[in-house]
PDB file of C-alpha atoms in Angstrom:
ATOM      1  CA  ALA A 433      18.850   2.120   5.664  1.00  0.00           C
ATOM      2  CA  ARG A 434      18.746   1.665   1.888  1.00  0.00           C
ATOM      3  CA  VAL A 435      15.302   1.859   0.317  1.00  0.00           C
ATOM      4  CA  GLY A 436      14.506   0.742  -3.224  1.00  0.00           C
ATOM      5  CA  ILE A 437      11.597   2.296  -5.116  1.00  0.00           C
ATOM      6  CA  VAL A 438      10.328   0.089  -7.930  1.00  0.00           C
ATOM      7  CA  VAL A 439       9.568   1.966 -11.149  1.00  0.00           C
ATOM      8  CA  PHE A 440       7.048   0.403 -13.508  1.00  0.00           C
ATOM      9  CA  PRO A 441       5.950   1.891 -16.833  1.00  0.00           C
ATOM     10  CA  GLY A 442       3.102   4.129 -15.714  1.00  0.00           C
ATOM     11  CA  SER A 443       4.372   4.793 -12.169  1.00  0.00           C
ATOM     12  CA  ASN A 444       3.808   8.442 -11.385  1.00  0.00           C
ATOM     13  CA  CYS A 445       4.467   8.714  -7.658  1.00  0.00           C
ATOM     14  CA  ASP A 446       7.970   7.263  -7.708  1.00  0.00           C
ATOM     15  CA  HIS A 447       9.638  10.675  -7.485  1.00  0.00           C
ATOM     16  CA  ASP A 448       7.241  11.736  -4.722  1.00  0.00           C
ATOM     17  CA  ALA A 449       8.267   8.633  -2.757  1.00  0.00           C
ATOM     18  CA  TYR A 450      11.936   9.392  -3.483  1.00  0.00           C
ATOM     19  CA  TYR A 451      11.568  12.961  -2.233  1.00  0.00           C
ATOM     20  CA  ALA A 452       9.811  11.909   0.983  1.00  0.00           C
ATOM     21  CA  LEU A 453      12.254   9.112   1.762  1.00  0.00           C
ATOM     22  CA  LYS A 454      15.467  10.913   0.743  1.00  0.00           C
ATOM     23  CA  LYS A 455      14.886  14.604   1.382  1.00  0.00           C
ATOM     24  CA  ILE A 456      12.487  14.426   4.324  1.00  0.00           C
ATOM     25  CA  LEU A 457      13.491  11.205   6.116  1.00  0.00           C
ATOM     26  CA  GLY A 458      17.147  11.047   5.044  1.00  0.00           C
ATOM     27  CA  PHE A 459      17.238   7.463   3.755  1.00  0.00           C
ATOM     28  CA  ASP A 460      19.658   6.237   1.098  1.00  0.00           C
ATOM     29  CA  VAL A 461      17.209   5.747  -1.806  1.00  0.00           C
ATOM     30  CA  THR A 462      17.620   4.070  -5.165  1.00  0.00           C
ATOM     31  CA  PHE A 463      15.258   3.415  -8.053  1.00  0.00           C
ATOM     32  CA  LEU A 464      14.715  -0.201  -9.123  1.00  0.00           C
ATOM     33  CA  TRP A 465      13.592  -0.673 -12.736  1.00  0.00           C
ATOM     34  CA  HIS A 466      10.791  -3.199 -13.336  1.00  0.00           C
ATOM     35  CA  LYS A 467      13.116  -5.327 -15.484  1.00  0.00           C
ATOM     36  CA  ASP A 468      15.823  -5.540 -12.800  1.00  0.00           C
ATOM     37  CA  THR A 469      16.494  -8.952 -11.298  1.00  0.00           C
ATOM     38  CA  ASP A 470      18.512  -7.810  -8.285  1.00  0.00           C
ATOM     39  CA  LEU A 471      17.453  -5.655  -5.346  1.00  0.00           C
ATOM     40  CA  ASN A 472      21.075  -4.499  -4.891  1.00  0.00           C
ATOM     41  CA  GLY A 473      21.217  -5.036  -1.128  1.00  0.00           C
ATOM     42  CA  ILE A 474      18.361  -2.756  -0.172  1.00  0.00           C
ATOM     43  CA  ASP A 475      16.717  -2.904   3.273  1.00  0.00           C
ATOM     44  CA  ALA A 476      13.150  -2.021   2.228  1.00  0.00           C
ATOM     45  CA  VAL A 477      11.087  -1.891  -0.982  1.00  0.00           C
ATOM     46  CA  VAL A 478       8.444   0.663  -1.925  1.00  0.00           C
ATOM     47  CA  LEU A 479       5.928  -0.009  -4.683  1.00  0.00           C
ATOM     48  CA  PRO A 480       4.683   3.505  -5.515  1.00  0.00           C
ATOM     49  CA  GLY A 481       1.406   4.787  -6.846  1.00  0.00           C
ATOM     50  CA  GLY A 482       0.489   5.393 -10.450  1.00  0.00           C
ATOM     51  CA  PHE A 483      -0.907   3.300 -13.246  1.00  0.00           C
ATOM     52  CA  SER A 484       1.545   0.437 -13.739  1.00  0.00           C
ATOM     53  CA  TYR A 485       1.432  -0.720 -17.346  1.00  0.00           C
ATOM     54  CA  GLY A 486      -1.477   1.674 -17.835  1.00  0.00           C
ATOM     55  CA  ASP A 487      -3.747  -0.557 -15.700  1.00  0.00           C
ATOM     56  CA  TYR A 488      -4.898  -1.979 -19.033  1.00  0.00           C
ATOM     57  CA  LEU A 489      -5.788  -5.440 -17.760  1.00  0.00           C
ATOM     58  CA  ARG A 490      -6.565  -4.876 -14.088  1.00  0.00           C
ATOM     59  CA  SER A 491      -4.692  -2.611 -11.695  1.00  0.00           C
ATOM     60  CA  GLY A 492      -1.450  -4.320 -10.729  1.00  0.00           C
ATOM     61  CA  ALA A 493      -2.169  -7.499 -12.720  1.00  0.00           C
ATOM     62  CA  ILE A 494       0.576  -6.966 -15.291  1.00  0.00           C
ATOM     63  CA  ALA A 495       3.059  -5.441 -12.826  1.00  0.00           C
ATOM     64  CA  LYS A 496       3.012  -8.623 -10.739  1.00  0.00           C
ATOM     65  CA  LEU A 497       4.611 -10.397 -13.733  1.00  0.00           C
ATOM     66  CA  SER A 498       7.596  -8.015 -13.917  1.00  0.00           C
ATOM     67  CA  PRO A 499      11.026  -9.592 -13.302  1.00  0.00           C
ATOM     68  CA  ILE A 500      11.616  -7.367 -10.261  1.00  0.00           C
ATOM     69  CA  MET A 501       8.544  -8.807  -8.559  1.00  0.00           C
ATOM     70  CA  ASN A 502      10.180 -12.241  -8.289  1.00  0.00           C
ATOM     71  CA  GLU A 503      12.864 -10.545  -6.207  1.00  0.00           C
ATOM     72  CA  VAL A 504      10.313  -8.577  -4.184  1.00  0.00           C
ATOM     73  CA  LEU A 505       8.371 -11.793  -3.406  1.00  0.00           C
ATOM     74  CA  SER A 506      11.554 -13.556  -2.250  1.00  0.00           C
ATOM     75  CA  PHE A 507      12.616 -10.510  -0.257  1.00  0.00           C
ATOM     76  CA  ALA A 508       9.226 -10.354   1.511  1.00  0.00           C
ATOM     77  CA  ASP A 509       9.287 -14.104   2.158  1.00  0.00           C
ATOM     78  CA  ARG A 510      12.632 -13.639   3.939  1.00  0.00           C
ATOM     79  CA  GLY A 511      11.063 -10.940   6.146  1.00  0.00           C
ATOM     80  CA  GLY A 512      12.099  -7.899   4.122  1.00  0.00           C
ATOM     81  CA  ILE A 513      10.058  -4.712   4.555  1.00  0.00           C
ATOM     82  CA  VAL A 514       7.723  -4.004   1.600  1.00  0.00           C
ATOM     83  CA  ILE A 515       5.334  -1.043   1.365  1.00  0.00           C
ATOM     84  CA  GLY A 516       2.731  -0.626  -1.368  1.00  0.00           C
ATOM     85  CA  ILE A 517       1.142   2.789  -1.855  1.00  0.00           C
ATOM     86  CA  CYS A 518      -2.015   3.158  -3.983  1.00  0.00           C
ATOM     87  CA  ASN A 519      -1.192   1.209  -7.169  1.00  0.00           C
ATOM     88  CA  GLY A 520       1.543  -0.468  -5.127  1.00  0.00           C
ATOM     89  CA  PHE A 521      -1.142  -1.801  -2.746  1.00  0.00           C
ATOM     90  CA  GLN A 522      -2.964  -3.183  -5.781  1.00  0.00           C
ATOM     91  CA  ILE A 523       0.249  -4.883  -6.938  1.00  0.00           C
ATOM     92  CA  LEU A 524       0.678  -6.418  -3.476  1.00  0.00           C
ATOM     93  CA  THR A 525      -2.807  -7.947  -3.578  1.00  0.00           C
ATOM     94  CA  GLU A 526      -2.372  -9.145  -7.171  1.00  0.00           C
ATOM     95  CA  SER A 527       0.946 -10.737  -6.164  1.00  0.00           C
ATOM     96  CA  LYS A 528      -0.743 -12.370  -3.136  1.00  0.00           C
ATOM     97  CA  LEU A 529       1.641 -10.666  -0.713  1.00  0.00           C
ATOM     98  CA  LEU A 530      -1.545  -9.290   0.868  1.00  0.00           C
ATOM     99  CA  PRO A 531      -5.015 -10.845   0.769  1.00  0.00           C
ATOM    100  CA  GLY A 532      -8.035  -9.308  -0.923  1.00  0.00           C
ATOM    101  CA  ALA A 533      -8.402  -6.936  -3.848  1.00  0.00           C
ATOM    102  CA  LEU A 534      -8.941  -3.265  -4.558  1.00  0.00           C
ATOM    103  CA  LEU A 535     -12.126  -2.610  -6.506  1.00  0.00           C
ATOM    104  CA  LYS A 536     -13.576   0.474  -8.153  1.00  0.00           C
ATOM    105  CA  ASN A 537     -14.713   3.119  -5.710  1.00  0.00           C
ATOM    106  CA  ASP A 538     -18.372   2.595  -4.824  1.00  0.00           C
ATOM    107  CA  SER A 539     -19.154   6.021  -6.319  1.00  0.00           C
ATOM    108  CA  LEU A 540     -17.535   4.834  -9.596  1.00  0.00           C
ATOM    109  CA  LYS A 541     -15.684   8.169  -9.569  1.00  0.00           C
ATOM    110  CA  PHE A 542     -12.041   9.066  -9.121  1.00  0.00           C
ATOM    111  CA  VAL A 543     -11.548  10.581  -5.661  1.00  0.00           C
ATOM    112  CA  CYS A 544      -8.866  13.191  -4.982  1.00  0.00           C
ATOM    113  CA  LYS A 545      -9.027  14.891  -1.586  1.00  0.00           C
ATOM    114  CA  ASP A 546      -7.677  14.926   1.948  1.00  0.00           C
ATOM    115  CA  ILE A 547      -9.127  12.255   4.212  1.00  0.00           C
ATOM    116  CA  PHE A 548      -8.544  10.987   7.744  1.00  0.00           C
ATOM    117  CA  LEU A 549      -7.118   7.679   8.938  1.00  0.00           C
ATOM    118  CA  LYS A 550      -7.228   6.241  12.423  1.00  0.00           C
ATOM    119  CA  ASN A 551      -4.291   4.164  13.620  1.00  0.00           C
ATOM    120  CA  VAL A 552      -5.857   1.035  15.130  1.00  0.00           C
ATOM    121  CA  ASN A 553      -2.722  -1.080  15.644  1.00  0.00           C
ATOM    122  CA  THR A 554       0.400   0.257  17.352  1.00  0.00           C
ATOM    123  CA  SER A 555       2.170  -3.095  17.568  1.00  0.00           C
ATOM    124  CA  SER A 556       3.329  -3.226  13.932  1.00  0.00           C
ATOM    125  CA  SER A 557       6.794  -2.169  12.810  1.00  0.00           C
ATOM    126  CA  PHE A 558       5.066   0.414  10.600  1.00  0.00           C
ATOM    127  CA  THR A 559       2.944   2.027  13.316  1.00  0.00           C
ATOM    128  CA  HIS A 560       4.668   1.460  16.666  1.00  0.00           C
ATOM    129  CA  LEU A 561       5.711   5.128  16.901  1.00  0.00           C
ATOM    130  CA  ILE A 562       2.181   6.413  16.206  1.00  0.00           C
ATOM    131  CA  PRO A 563       0.039   6.707  19.364  1.00  0.00           C
ATOM    132  CA  GLN A 564      -2.983   4.378  19.449  1.00  0.00           C
ATOM    133  CA  HIS A 565      -6.090   5.890  17.846  1.00  0.00           C
ATOM    134  CA  SER A 566      -4.193   8.851  16.386  1.00  0.00           C
ATOM    135  CA  VAL A 567      -5.981  10.564  13.515  1.00  0.00           C
ATOM    136  CA  LEU A 568      -3.830  11.268  10.465  1.00  0.00           C
ATOM    137  CA  LYS A 569      -4.830  13.629   7.664  1.00  0.00           C
ATOM    138  CA  ILE A 570      -3.553  12.362   4.318  1.00  0.00           C
ATOM    139  CA  PRO A 571      -4.278  12.993   0.647  1.00  0.00           C
ATOM    140  CA  ILE A 572      -5.788  10.289  -1.549  1.00  0.00           C
ATOM    141  CA  ALA A 573      -6.128  10.122  -5.331  1.00  0.00           C
ATOM    142  CA  HIS A 574      -7.627   6.889  -6.608  1.00  0.00           C
ATOM    143  CA  GLY A 575     -10.398   5.351  -8.644  1.00  0.00           C
ATOM    144  CA  GLU A 576      -9.920   1.837  -7.259  1.00  0.00           C
ATOM    145  CA  GLY A 577      -9.338   2.120  -3.534  1.00  0.00           C
ATOM    146  CA  ASN A 578     -12.292   0.023  -2.398  1.00  0.00           C
ATOM    147  CA  TYR A 579     -10.659  -2.772  -0.360  1.00  0.00           C
ATOM    148  CA  PHE A 580     -12.552  -6.064  -0.539  1.00  0.00           C
ATOM    149  CA  ALA A 581     -11.963  -9.565   0.777  1.00  0.00           C
ATOM    150  CA  GLU A 582     -14.178 -12.521   1.575  1.00  0.00           C
ATOM    151  CA  PRO A 583     -15.812 -12.479   5.043  1.00  0.00           C
ATOM    152  CA  GLU A 584     -13.525 -15.231   6.386  1.00  0.00           C
ATOM    153  CA  THR A 585     -10.457 -13.270   5.222  1.00  0.00           C
ATOM    154  CA  ILE A 586     -11.752 -10.098   6.878  1.00  0.00           C
ATOM    155  CA  SER A 587     -12.389 -12.072  10.071  1.00  0.00           C
ATOM    156  CA  ASP A 588      -8.803 -13.387   9.994  1.00  0.00           C
ATOM    157  CA  LEU A 589      -7.384  -9.902   9.352  1.00  0.00           C
ATOM    158  CA  GLU A 590      -9.358  -8.497  12.272  1.00  0.00           C
ATOM    159  CA  SER A 591      -8.532 -11.295  14.732  1.00  0.00           C
ATOM    160  CA  ASN A 592      -4.828 -11.339  13.754  1.00  0.00           C
ATOM    161  CA  GLY A 593      -4.450  -7.570  14.241  1.00  0.00           C
ATOM    162  CA  GLN A 594      -3.553  -7.101  10.576  1.00  0.00           C
ATOM    163  CA  VAL A 595      -5.801  -4.069  10.075  1.00  0.00           C
ATOM    164  CA  ILE A 596      -3.690  -1.043  10.969  1.00  0.00           C
ATOM    165  CA  PHE A 597      -5.599   1.949   9.542  1.00  0.00           C
ATOM    166  CA  ARG A 598      -9.300   2.706   9.109  1.00  0.00           C
ATOM    167  CA  TYR A 599     -10.994   5.622   7.391  1.00  0.00           C
ATOM    168  CA  CYS A 600     -12.496   7.982   9.966  1.00  0.00           C
ATOM    169  CA  ASP A 601     -13.812  11.504  10.396  1.00  0.00           C
ATOM    170  CA  PRO A 602     -11.601  14.325  11.772  1.00  0.00           C
ATOM    171  CA  HIS A 603     -12.560  13.289  15.330  1.00  0.00           C
ATOM    172  CA  GLY A 604     -11.559   9.639  14.882  1.00  0.00           C
ATOM    173  CA  ASN A 605     -15.056   8.248  14.459  1.00  0.00           C
ATOM    174  CA  VAL A 606     -15.007   5.266  12.115  1.00  0.00           C
ATOM    175  CA  ALA A 607     -18.255   5.678  10.201  1.00  0.00           C
ATOM    176  CA  PRO A 608     -19.581   4.898   6.713  1.00  0.00           C
ATOM    177  CA  ASP A 609     -19.718   8.577   5.732  1.00  0.00           C
ATOM    178  CA  ALA A 610     -15.965   8.890   6.452  1.00  0.00           C
ATOM    179  CA  ASN A 611     -15.211   6.138   3.932  1.00  0.00           C
ATOM    180  CA  PRO A 612     -14.165   7.683   0.586  1.00  0.00           C
ATOM    181  CA  ASN A 613     -14.397   4.530  -1.539  1.00  0.00           C
ATOM    182  CA  GLY A 614     -16.623   1.863   0.059  1.00  0.00           C
ATOM    183  CA  SER A 615     -13.758  -0.157   1.535  1.00  0.00           C
ATOM    184  CA  ILE A 616     -15.129  -2.987   3.682  1.00  0.00           C
ATOM    185  CA  ASN A 617     -15.139  -2.156   7.425  1.00  0.00           C
ATOM    186  CA  ASN A 618     -13.521   1.206   6.576  1.00  0.00           C
ATOM    187  CA  ILE A 619     -10.210  -0.644   6.099  1.00  0.00           C
ATOM    188  CA  ALA A 620      -7.511   1.702   4.772  1.00  0.00           C
ATOM    189  CA  GLY A 621      -4.328  -0.256   5.526  1.00  0.00           C
ATOM    190  CA  ILE A 622      -3.355  -3.847   6.273  1.00  0.00           C
ATOM    191  CA  ILE A 623      -0.213  -5.840   6.962  1.00  0.00           C
ATOM    192  CA  ASN A 624       0.619  -9.454   6.232  1.00  0.00           C
ATOM    193  CA  LYS A 625       0.784 -12.103   8.971  1.00  0.00           C
ATOM    194  CA  LYS A 626       4.547 -11.630   9.398  1.00  0.00           C
ATOM    195  CA  GLY A 627       4.008  -7.890   9.770  1.00  0.00           C
ATOM    196  CA  ASN A 628       6.614  -6.958   7.140  1.00  0.00           C
ATOM    197  CA  VAL A 629       4.348  -6.081   4.197  1.00  0.00           C
ATOM    198  CA  LEU A 630       2.076  -3.029   4.299  1.00  0.00           C
ATOM    199  CA  GLY A 631      -0.556  -1.880   1.830  1.00  0.00           C
TER     200      GLY A 631
END
């Protein structure tokens, strides 16, 4: 599979994504510049973490206007796989590929530490190989990871099985004190209704 990693001015996790996808997983990986207007036949798109355009307006708000995003939107609409990590998740919500928004952490502080996620949906193409209720230890580094959406949107996400990860403690207990940023319902990862976009 060919994976394209979009590079925006201010991206700083693009080479980390490249290393993981190329060196660890063995994918054919290429960088896609934010001004590109062609995805060059890739099979999946990754929007990496960082501070696209310096996050000067609102995280992801300027990046959504980049020429490459027109291609990413079309690609996703056709069922193409799109993954947004950190700032990439923010770009996905700003672009309306995923509902909701990422707000400032409830502590109003930047959080950088290892946390735990519980896999709560094994039917998605992103999680079908992860056993139900597995606990994953991952690093986070964000100041705006507080996922928010209106109650009716949250209800739809829950009933449609679009929530795939929740913040939890090391034992898999989903509890407020395991939530590093105030994200509603401890939501740490969602997919779109088609199941091909993950943030």
